[in-house]
Short mmCIF file of C-alpha atoms in Angstrom, two decimals:
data_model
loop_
_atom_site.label_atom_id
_atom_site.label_comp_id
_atom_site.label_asym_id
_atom_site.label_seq_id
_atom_site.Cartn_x
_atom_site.Cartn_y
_atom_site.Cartn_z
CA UNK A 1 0.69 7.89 -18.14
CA UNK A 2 3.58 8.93 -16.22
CA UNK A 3 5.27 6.69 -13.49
CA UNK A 4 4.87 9.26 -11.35
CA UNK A 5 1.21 9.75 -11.69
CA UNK A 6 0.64 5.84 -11.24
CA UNK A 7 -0.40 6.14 -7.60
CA UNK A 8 -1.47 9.10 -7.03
CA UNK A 9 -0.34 11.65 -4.09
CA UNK A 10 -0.43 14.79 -2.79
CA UNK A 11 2.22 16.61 -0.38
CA UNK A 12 2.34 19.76 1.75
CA UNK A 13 4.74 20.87 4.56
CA UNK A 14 4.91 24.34 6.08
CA UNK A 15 6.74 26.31 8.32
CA UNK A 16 4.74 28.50 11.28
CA UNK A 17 6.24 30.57 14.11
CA UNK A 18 8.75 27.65 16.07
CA UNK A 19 6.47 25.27 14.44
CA UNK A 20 5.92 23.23 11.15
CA UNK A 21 3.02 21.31 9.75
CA UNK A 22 3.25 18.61 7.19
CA UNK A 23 0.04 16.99 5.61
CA UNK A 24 -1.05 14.56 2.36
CA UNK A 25 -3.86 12.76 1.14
CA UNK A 26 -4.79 9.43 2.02
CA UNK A 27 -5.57 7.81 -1.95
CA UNK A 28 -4.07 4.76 -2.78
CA UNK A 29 -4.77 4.10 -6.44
CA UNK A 30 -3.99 2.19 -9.51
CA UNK A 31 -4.22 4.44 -12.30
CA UNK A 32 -8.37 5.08 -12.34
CA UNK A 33 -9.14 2.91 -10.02
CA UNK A 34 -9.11 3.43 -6.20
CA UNK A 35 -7.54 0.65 -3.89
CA UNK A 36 -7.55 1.97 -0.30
CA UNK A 37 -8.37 5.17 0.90
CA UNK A 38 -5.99 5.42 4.60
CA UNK A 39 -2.81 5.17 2.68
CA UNK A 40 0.00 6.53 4.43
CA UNK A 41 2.22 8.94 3.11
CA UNK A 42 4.21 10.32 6.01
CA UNK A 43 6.25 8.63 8.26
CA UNK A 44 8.01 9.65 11.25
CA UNK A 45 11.45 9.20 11.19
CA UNK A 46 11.69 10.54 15.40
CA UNK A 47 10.10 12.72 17.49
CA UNK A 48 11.20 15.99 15.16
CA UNK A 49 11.34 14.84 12.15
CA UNK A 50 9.11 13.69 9.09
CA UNK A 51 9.74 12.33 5.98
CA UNK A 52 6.46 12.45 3.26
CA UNK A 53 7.27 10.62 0.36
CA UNK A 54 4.76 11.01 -2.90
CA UNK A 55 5.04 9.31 -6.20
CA UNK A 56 5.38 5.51 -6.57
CA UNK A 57 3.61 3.68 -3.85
CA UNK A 58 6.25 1.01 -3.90
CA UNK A 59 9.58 2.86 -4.14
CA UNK A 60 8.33 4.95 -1.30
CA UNK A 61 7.32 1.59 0.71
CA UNK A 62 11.46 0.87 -0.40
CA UNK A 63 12.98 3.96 -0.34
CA UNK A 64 11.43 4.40 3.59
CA UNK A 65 12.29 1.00 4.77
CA UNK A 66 15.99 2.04 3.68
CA UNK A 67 15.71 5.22 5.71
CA UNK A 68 14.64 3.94 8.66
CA UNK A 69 17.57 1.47 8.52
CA UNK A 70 20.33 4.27 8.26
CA UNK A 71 18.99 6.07 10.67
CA UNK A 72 18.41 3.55 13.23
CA UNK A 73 22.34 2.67 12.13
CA UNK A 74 22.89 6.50 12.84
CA UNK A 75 21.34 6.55 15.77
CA UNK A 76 23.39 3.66 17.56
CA UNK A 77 26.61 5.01 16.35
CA UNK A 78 25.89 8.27 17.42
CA UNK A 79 23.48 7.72 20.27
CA UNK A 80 21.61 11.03 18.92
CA UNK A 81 18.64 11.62 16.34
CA UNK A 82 19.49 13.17 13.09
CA UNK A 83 19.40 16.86 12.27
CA UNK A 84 16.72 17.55 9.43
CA UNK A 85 19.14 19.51 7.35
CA UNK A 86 21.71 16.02 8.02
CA UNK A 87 18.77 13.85 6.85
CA UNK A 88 17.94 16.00 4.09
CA UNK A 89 21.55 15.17 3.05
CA UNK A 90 21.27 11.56 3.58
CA UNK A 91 17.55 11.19 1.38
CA UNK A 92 19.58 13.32 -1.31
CA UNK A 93 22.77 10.64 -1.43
CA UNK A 94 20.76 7.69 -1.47
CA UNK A 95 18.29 8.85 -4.31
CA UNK A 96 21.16 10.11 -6.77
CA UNK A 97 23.21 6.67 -5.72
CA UNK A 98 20.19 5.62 -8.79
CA UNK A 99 21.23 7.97 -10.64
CA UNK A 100 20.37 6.30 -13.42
CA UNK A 101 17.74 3.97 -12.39
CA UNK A 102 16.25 6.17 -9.66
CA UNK A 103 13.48 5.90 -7.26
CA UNK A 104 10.60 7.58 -8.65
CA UNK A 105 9.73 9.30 -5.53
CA UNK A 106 9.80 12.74 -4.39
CA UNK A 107 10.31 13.40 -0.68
CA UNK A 108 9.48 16.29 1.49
CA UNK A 109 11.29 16.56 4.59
CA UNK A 110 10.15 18.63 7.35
CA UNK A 111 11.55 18.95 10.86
CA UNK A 112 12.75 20.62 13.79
CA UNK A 113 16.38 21.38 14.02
CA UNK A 114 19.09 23.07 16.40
CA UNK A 115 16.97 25.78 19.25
CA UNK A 116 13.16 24.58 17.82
CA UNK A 117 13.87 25.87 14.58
CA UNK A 118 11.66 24.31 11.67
CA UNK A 119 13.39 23.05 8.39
CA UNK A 120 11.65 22.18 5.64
CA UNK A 121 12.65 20.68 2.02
CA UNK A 122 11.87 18.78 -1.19
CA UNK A 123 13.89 17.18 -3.57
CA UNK A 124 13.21 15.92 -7.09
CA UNK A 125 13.65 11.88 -7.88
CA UNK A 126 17.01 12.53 -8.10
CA UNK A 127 18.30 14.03 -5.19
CA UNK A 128 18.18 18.02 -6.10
CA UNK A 129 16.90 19.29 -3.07
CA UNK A 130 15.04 22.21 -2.50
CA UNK A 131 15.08 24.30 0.73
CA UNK A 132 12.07 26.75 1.06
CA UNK A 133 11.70 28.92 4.43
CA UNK A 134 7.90 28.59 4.06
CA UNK A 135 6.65 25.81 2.12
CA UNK A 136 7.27 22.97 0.34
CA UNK A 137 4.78 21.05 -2.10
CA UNK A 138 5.11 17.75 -4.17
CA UNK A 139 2.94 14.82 -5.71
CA UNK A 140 0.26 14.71 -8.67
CA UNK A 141 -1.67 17.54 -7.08
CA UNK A 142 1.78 19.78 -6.74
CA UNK A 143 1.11 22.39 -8.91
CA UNK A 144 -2.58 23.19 -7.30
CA UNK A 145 -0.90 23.17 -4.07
CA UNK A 146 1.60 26.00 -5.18
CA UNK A 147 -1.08 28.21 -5.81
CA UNK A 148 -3.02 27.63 -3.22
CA UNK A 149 -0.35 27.59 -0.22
CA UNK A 150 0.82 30.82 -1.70
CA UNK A 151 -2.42 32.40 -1.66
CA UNK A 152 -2.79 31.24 1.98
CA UNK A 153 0.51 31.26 3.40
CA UNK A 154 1.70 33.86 6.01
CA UNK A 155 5.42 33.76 8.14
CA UNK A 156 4.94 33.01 11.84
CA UNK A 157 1.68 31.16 12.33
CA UNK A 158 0.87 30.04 15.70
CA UNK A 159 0.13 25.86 15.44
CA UNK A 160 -3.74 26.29 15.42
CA UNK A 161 -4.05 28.62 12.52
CA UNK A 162 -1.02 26.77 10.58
CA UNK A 163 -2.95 23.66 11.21
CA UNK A 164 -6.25 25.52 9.53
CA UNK A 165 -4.07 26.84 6.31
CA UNK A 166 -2.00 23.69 5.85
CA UNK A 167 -5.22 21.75 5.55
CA UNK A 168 -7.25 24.44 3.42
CA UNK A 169 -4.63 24.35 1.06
CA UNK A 170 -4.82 20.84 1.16
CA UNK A 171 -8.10 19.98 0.67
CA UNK A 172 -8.22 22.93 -1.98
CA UNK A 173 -5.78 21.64 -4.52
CA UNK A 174 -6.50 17.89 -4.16
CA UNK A 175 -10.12 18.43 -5.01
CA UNK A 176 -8.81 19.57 -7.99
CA UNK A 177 -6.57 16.32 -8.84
CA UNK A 178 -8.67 13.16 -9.88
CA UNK A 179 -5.92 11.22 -8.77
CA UNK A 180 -5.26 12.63 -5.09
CA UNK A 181 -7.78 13.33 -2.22
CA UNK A 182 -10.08 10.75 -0.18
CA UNK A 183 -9.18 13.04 2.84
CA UNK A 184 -5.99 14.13 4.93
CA UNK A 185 -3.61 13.38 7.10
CA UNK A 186 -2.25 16.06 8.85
CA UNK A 187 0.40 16.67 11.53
CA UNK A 188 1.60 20.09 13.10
CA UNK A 189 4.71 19.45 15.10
CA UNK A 190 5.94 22.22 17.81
CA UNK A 191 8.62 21.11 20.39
CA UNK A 192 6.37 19.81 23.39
CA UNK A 193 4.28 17.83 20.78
CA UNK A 194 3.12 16.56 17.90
CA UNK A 195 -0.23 16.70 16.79
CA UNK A 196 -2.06 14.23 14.10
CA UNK A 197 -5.65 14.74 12.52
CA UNK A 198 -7.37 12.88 9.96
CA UNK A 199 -8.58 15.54 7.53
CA UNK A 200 -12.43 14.77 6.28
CA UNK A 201 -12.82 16.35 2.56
CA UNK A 202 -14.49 15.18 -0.47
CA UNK A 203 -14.47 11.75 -0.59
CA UNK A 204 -14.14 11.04 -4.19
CA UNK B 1 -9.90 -12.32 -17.44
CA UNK B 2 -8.53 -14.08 -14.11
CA UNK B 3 -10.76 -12.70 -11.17
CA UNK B 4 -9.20 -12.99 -7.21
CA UNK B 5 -10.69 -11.13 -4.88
CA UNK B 6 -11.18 -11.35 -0.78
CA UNK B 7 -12.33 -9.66 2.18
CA UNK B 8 -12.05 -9.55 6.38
CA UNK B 9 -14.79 -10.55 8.73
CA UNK B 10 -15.23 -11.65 12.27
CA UNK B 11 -12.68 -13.77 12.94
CA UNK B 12 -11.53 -14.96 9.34
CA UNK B 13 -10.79 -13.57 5.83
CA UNK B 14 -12.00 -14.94 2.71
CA UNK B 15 -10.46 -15.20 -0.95
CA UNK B 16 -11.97 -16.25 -4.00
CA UNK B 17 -10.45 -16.73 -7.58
CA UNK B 18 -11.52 -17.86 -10.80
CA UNK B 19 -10.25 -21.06 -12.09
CA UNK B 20 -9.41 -20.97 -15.62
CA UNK B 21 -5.76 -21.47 -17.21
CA UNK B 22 -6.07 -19.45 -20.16
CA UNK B 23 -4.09 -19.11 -22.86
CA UNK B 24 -4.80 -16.26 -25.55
CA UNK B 25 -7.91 -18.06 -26.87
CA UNK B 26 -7.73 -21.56 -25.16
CA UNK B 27 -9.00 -22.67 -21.82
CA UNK B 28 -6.55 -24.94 -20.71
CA UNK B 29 -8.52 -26.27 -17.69
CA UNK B 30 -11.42 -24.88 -15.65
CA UNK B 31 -10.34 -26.38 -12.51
CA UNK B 32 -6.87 -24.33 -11.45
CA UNK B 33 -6.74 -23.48 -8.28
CA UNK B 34 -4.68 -20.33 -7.76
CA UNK B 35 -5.12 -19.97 -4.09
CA UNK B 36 -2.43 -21.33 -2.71
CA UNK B 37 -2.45 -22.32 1.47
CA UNK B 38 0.83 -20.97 2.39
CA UNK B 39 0.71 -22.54 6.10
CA UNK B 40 -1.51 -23.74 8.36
CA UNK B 41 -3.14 -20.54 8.86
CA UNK B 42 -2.17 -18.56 5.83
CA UNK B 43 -4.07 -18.04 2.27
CA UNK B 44 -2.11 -16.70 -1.00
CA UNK B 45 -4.45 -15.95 -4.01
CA UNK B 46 -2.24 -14.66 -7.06
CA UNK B 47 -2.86 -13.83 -10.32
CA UNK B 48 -1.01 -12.67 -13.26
CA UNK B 49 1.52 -14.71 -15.92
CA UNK B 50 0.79 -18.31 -15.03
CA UNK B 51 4.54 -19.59 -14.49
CA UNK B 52 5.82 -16.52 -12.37
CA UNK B 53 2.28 -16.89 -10.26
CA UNK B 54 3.22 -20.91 -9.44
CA UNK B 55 6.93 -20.51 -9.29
CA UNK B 56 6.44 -17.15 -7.02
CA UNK B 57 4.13 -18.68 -4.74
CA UNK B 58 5.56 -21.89 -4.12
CA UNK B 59 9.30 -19.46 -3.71
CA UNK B 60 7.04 -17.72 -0.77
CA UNK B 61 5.84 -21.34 0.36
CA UNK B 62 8.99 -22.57 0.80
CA UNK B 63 10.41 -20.06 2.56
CA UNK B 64 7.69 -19.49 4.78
CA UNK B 65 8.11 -23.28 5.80
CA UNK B 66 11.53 -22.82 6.06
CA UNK B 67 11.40 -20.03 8.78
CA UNK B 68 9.44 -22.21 11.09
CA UNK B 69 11.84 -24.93 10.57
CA UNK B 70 14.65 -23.26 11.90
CA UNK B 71 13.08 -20.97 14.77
CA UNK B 72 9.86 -22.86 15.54
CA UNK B 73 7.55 -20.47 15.51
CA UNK B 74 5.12 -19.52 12.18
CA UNK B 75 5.81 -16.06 10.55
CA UNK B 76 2.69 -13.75 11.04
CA UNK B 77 0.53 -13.02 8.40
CA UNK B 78 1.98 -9.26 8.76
CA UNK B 79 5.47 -10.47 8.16
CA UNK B 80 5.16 -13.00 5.33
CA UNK B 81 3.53 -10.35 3.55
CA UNK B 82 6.35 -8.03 4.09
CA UNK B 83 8.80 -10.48 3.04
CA UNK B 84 6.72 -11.22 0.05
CA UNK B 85 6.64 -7.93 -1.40
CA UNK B 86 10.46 -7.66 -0.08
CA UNK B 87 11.37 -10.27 -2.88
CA UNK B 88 8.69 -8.79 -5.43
CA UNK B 89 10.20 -5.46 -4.58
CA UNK B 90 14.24 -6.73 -5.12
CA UNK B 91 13.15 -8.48 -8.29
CA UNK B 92 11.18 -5.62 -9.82
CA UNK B 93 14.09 -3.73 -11.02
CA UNK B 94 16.11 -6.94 -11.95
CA UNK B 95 13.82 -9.51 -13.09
CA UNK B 96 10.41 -8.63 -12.15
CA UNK B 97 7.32 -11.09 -11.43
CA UNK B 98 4.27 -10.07 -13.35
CA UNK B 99 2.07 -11.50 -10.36
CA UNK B 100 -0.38 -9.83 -7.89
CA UNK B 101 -0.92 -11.58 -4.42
CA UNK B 102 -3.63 -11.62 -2.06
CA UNK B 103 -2.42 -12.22 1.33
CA UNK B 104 -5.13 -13.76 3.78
CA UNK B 105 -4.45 -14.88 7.28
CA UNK B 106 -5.30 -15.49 10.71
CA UNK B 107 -3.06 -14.70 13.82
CA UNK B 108 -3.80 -15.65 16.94
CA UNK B 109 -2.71 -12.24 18.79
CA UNK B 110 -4.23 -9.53 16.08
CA UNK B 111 -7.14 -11.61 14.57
CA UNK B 112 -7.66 -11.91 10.65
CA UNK B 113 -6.09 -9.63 8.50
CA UNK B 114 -5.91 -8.75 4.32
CA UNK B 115 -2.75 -7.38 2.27
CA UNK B 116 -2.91 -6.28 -0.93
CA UNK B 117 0.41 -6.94 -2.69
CA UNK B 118 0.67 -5.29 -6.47
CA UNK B 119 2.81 -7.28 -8.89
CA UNK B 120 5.37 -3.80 -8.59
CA UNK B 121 5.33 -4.62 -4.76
CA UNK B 122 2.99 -1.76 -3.36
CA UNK B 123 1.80 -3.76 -0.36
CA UNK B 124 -1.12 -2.28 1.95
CA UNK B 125 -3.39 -3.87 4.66
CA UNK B 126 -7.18 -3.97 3.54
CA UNK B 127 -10.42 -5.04 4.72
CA UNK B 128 -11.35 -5.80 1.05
CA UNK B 129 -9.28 -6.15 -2.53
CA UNK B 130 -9.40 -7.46 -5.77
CA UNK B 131 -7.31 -7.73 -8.43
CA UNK B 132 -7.46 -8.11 -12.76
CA UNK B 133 -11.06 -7.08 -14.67
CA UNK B 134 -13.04 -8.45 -12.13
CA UNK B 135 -12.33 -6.26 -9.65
CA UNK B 136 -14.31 -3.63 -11.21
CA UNK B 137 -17.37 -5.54 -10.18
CA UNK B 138 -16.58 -7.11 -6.85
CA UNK B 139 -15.07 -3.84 -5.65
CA UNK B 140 -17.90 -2.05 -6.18
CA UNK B 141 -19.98 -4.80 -5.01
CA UNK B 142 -18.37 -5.08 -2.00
CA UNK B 143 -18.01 -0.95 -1.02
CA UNK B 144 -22.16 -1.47 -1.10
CA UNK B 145 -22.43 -4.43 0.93
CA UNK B 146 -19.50 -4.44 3.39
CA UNK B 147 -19.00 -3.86 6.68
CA UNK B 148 -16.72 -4.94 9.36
CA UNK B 149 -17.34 -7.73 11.03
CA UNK B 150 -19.52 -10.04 9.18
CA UNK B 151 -20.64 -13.31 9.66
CA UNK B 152 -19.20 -16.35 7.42
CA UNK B 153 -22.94 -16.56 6.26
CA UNK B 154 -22.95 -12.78 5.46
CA UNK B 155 -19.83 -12.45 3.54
CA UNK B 156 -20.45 -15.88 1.69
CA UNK B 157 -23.65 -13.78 0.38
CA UNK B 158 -21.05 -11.21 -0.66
CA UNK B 159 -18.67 -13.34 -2.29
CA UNK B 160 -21.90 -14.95 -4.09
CA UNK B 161 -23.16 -11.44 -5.34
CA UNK B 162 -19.85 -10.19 -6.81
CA UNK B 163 -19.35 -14.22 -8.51
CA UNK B 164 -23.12 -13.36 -9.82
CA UNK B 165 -21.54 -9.78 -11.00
CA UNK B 166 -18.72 -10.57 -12.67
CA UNK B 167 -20.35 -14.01 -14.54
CA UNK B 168 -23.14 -11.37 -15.60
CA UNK B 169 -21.19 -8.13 -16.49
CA UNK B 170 -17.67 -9.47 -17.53
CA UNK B 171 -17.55 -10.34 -21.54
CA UNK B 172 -15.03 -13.26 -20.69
CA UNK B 173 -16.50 -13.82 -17.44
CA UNK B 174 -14.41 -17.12 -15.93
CA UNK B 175 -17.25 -20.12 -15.13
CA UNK B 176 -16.23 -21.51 -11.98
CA UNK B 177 -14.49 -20.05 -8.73
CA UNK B 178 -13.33 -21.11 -5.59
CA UNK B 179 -13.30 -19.77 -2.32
CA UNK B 180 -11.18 -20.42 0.30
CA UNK B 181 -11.43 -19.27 4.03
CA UNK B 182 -8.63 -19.03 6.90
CA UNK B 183 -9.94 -18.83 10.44
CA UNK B 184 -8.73 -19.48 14.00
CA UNK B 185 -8.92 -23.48 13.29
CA UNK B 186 -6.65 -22.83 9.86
CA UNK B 187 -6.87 -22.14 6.17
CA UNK B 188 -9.08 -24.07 4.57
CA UNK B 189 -11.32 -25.21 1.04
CA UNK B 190 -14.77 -23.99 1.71
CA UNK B 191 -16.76 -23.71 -1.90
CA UNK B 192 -16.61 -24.26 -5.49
CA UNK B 193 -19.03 -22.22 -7.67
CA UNK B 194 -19.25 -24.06 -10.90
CA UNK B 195 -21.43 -23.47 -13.92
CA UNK B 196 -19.53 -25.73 -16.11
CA UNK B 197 -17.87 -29.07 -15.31
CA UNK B 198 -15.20 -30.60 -17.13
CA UNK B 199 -16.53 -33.06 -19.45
CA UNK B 200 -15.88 -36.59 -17.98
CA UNK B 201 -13.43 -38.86 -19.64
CA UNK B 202 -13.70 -42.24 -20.34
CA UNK B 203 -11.16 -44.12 -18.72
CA UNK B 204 -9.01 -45.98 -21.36
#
């Protein structure tokens, strides 16, 4: 079984109208067998921007912990939060610093940047990173998610009904994955607030 | 197979493991105890390659100790587990530890509290885990019978029906296990379940 696939995951941001949403699953696994099911994928890096990291539980529980140290070290040098697209940059340089003994992770980065407008990206293990103006999609469950967030995907949703597609799409594709699922955690960010919900699906 | 396996209830958490020090064929002994009181108020159950699962634990011991020798306060239960799967987590791509920890212990601020720590270093705060073939059994055991905040009496009954489980259901099913339990007044011994003793030995 691949490295990837150990733990199980499933990713989704998207971009609405001065808005973005970005949601996973809440599995924790060990190959077959089921550990937890409130694992926490996404992690908020500050008030506009989140960082969802699928693939190996523990070089995400790594990889994060070494995020959150640049950018508190960023943050006191220059007494601002980061840009998304400057953090994009940043999650890219560290992963291909392991170039050859990389984090098997792949992040999806999704925040607000200069006047409220949404930015989201992926990158592979590696570092290649992949900007998408309307969504973004990675974990065991990525390829269901493709389909199904470009069946339901339209530009410029308001929050509510980004909210609805984000975690339709979500609950659609990970039903699908054996290794993914156990519910959702979603979060639709807009520039007043942020929004979290715990996503009841299928609970297997 | 070696069994460990715990759980959170009102006001404590409990571990048990299986005592046996196997080696391919041979039981060594049937009296090892692998849960390991890391502080006054702290429980470490491990299992995995017998000389990284001492050596490991008695690292964390130290250290732990160590801390509250120099700033005179205890570590929580919180951060000794992140510091745990810290040095599991800077080993694993050096010289890893094949061991899986069970973190039990008792605060005084935030109550009782459970981490699972993977021998890769995927750490996560349960309510109930279990770790090797045995956890088939007691984790399924347990999903029927648990809920939070259970008596000592009441999750004693639990730990007694997954011991039951796993001595019935497990083709190498360990004889005897012991169960520790760390509460407000410290970590403690509370039970040995034995079906076989060690034969007694004349004394020369």
């Amino acid at each position: 079984m691949s490295i990837f696939e150990y733990n199980g995951s499933a990713l989704v941001a998207m971009v609405g109208k001065n808005c973005f949403a970005i949601a996973s699953d809440r599995r924790l696994g060990v190959q077959l067998q089921t550990i937890a099911t409130d694992f926490r994928r996404i992690y908020k890096m500050h008030d506009r921007l989140f960082i969802g990291l699928s693939g190996l539980a523990t070089d995400a529980q790594t990889l994060y912990q070494r995020l959150v140290f640049r950018h508190k070290l960023y943050q006191l040098r220059e007494e601002r939060d980061m840009k998304p697209e400057t953090f994009a940059s940043l999650v890219s340089a560290i992963l291909y610093e392991k170039r050859f003994g990389p984090y098997f992770c792949q992040p999806v980065i999704a925040g607000l940047g200069d006047e409220d407008k949404p930015f989201i990206c992926t990158m592979d293990s590696i570092g290649a990173k992949e900007l998408a103006k309307d969504f973004v999609v990675a974990g065991t469950a990525s390829e269901s998610l493709y389909g199904a967030c470009e069946a339901m995907f339209k530009p410029d949703m308001e929050p509510e009904e980004l909210f609805e597609t984000v975690s339709q799409a979500l609950l659609a594709s990970v039903d699908r994955d054996c290794l993914s699922g156990w519910g959702g955690h979603v979060y639709v960010v807009t520039p007043t607030e942020v929004k979290e919900r715990i996503l009841k699906g299928r609970m297997d | 197979m070696e069994c460990v396996f715990g759980l959170v209830g009102d006001g404590f958490a409990i571990l048990a493991a299986d005592t046996s020090a196997v080696h391919s064929i041979l039981v060594h002994k049937s009296n090892e105890d692998k849960i390991m009181v890391l502080d006054s108020h702290k429980l470490v159950a491990a299992s995995g390659e017998p000389g990284d699962r001492v050596q490991f634990t008695e690292f964390i011991q130290k250290n732990v100790a160590l801390y509250q020798f120099r700033n005179g306060i205890p570590l929580t239960t919180a951060a000794a587990a992140n510091f745990t799967r810290g040095e599991l987590a800077s080993a694993l791509r050096k010289n890893p530890y094949a061991v899986n920890i069970l973190m039990a212990g008792y605060d005084k601020e935030t109550g009782p509290s459970l981490y699972y720590i993977d021998y890769i270093a995927t750490m996560h705060k349960v309510d109930k885990g279990a770790f090797g073939y045995g956890s088939y059994f007691s984790l399924s055991m347990m999903d029927r019978h648990y809920h939070s905040g259970m008596t000592v009496e009441e999750a004693i009954d639990l730990v007694d029906k997954c011991i039951i489980e796993i001595r019935s259901r497990l083709v190498v099913a360990p004889p005897n296990f012991v169960i520790k339990i760390v509460d407000k007044d410290g970590a403690r011994e509370y039970a040995w379940r034995e079906s076989v003793k060690d034969a007694h030995v004349a004394s020369a």
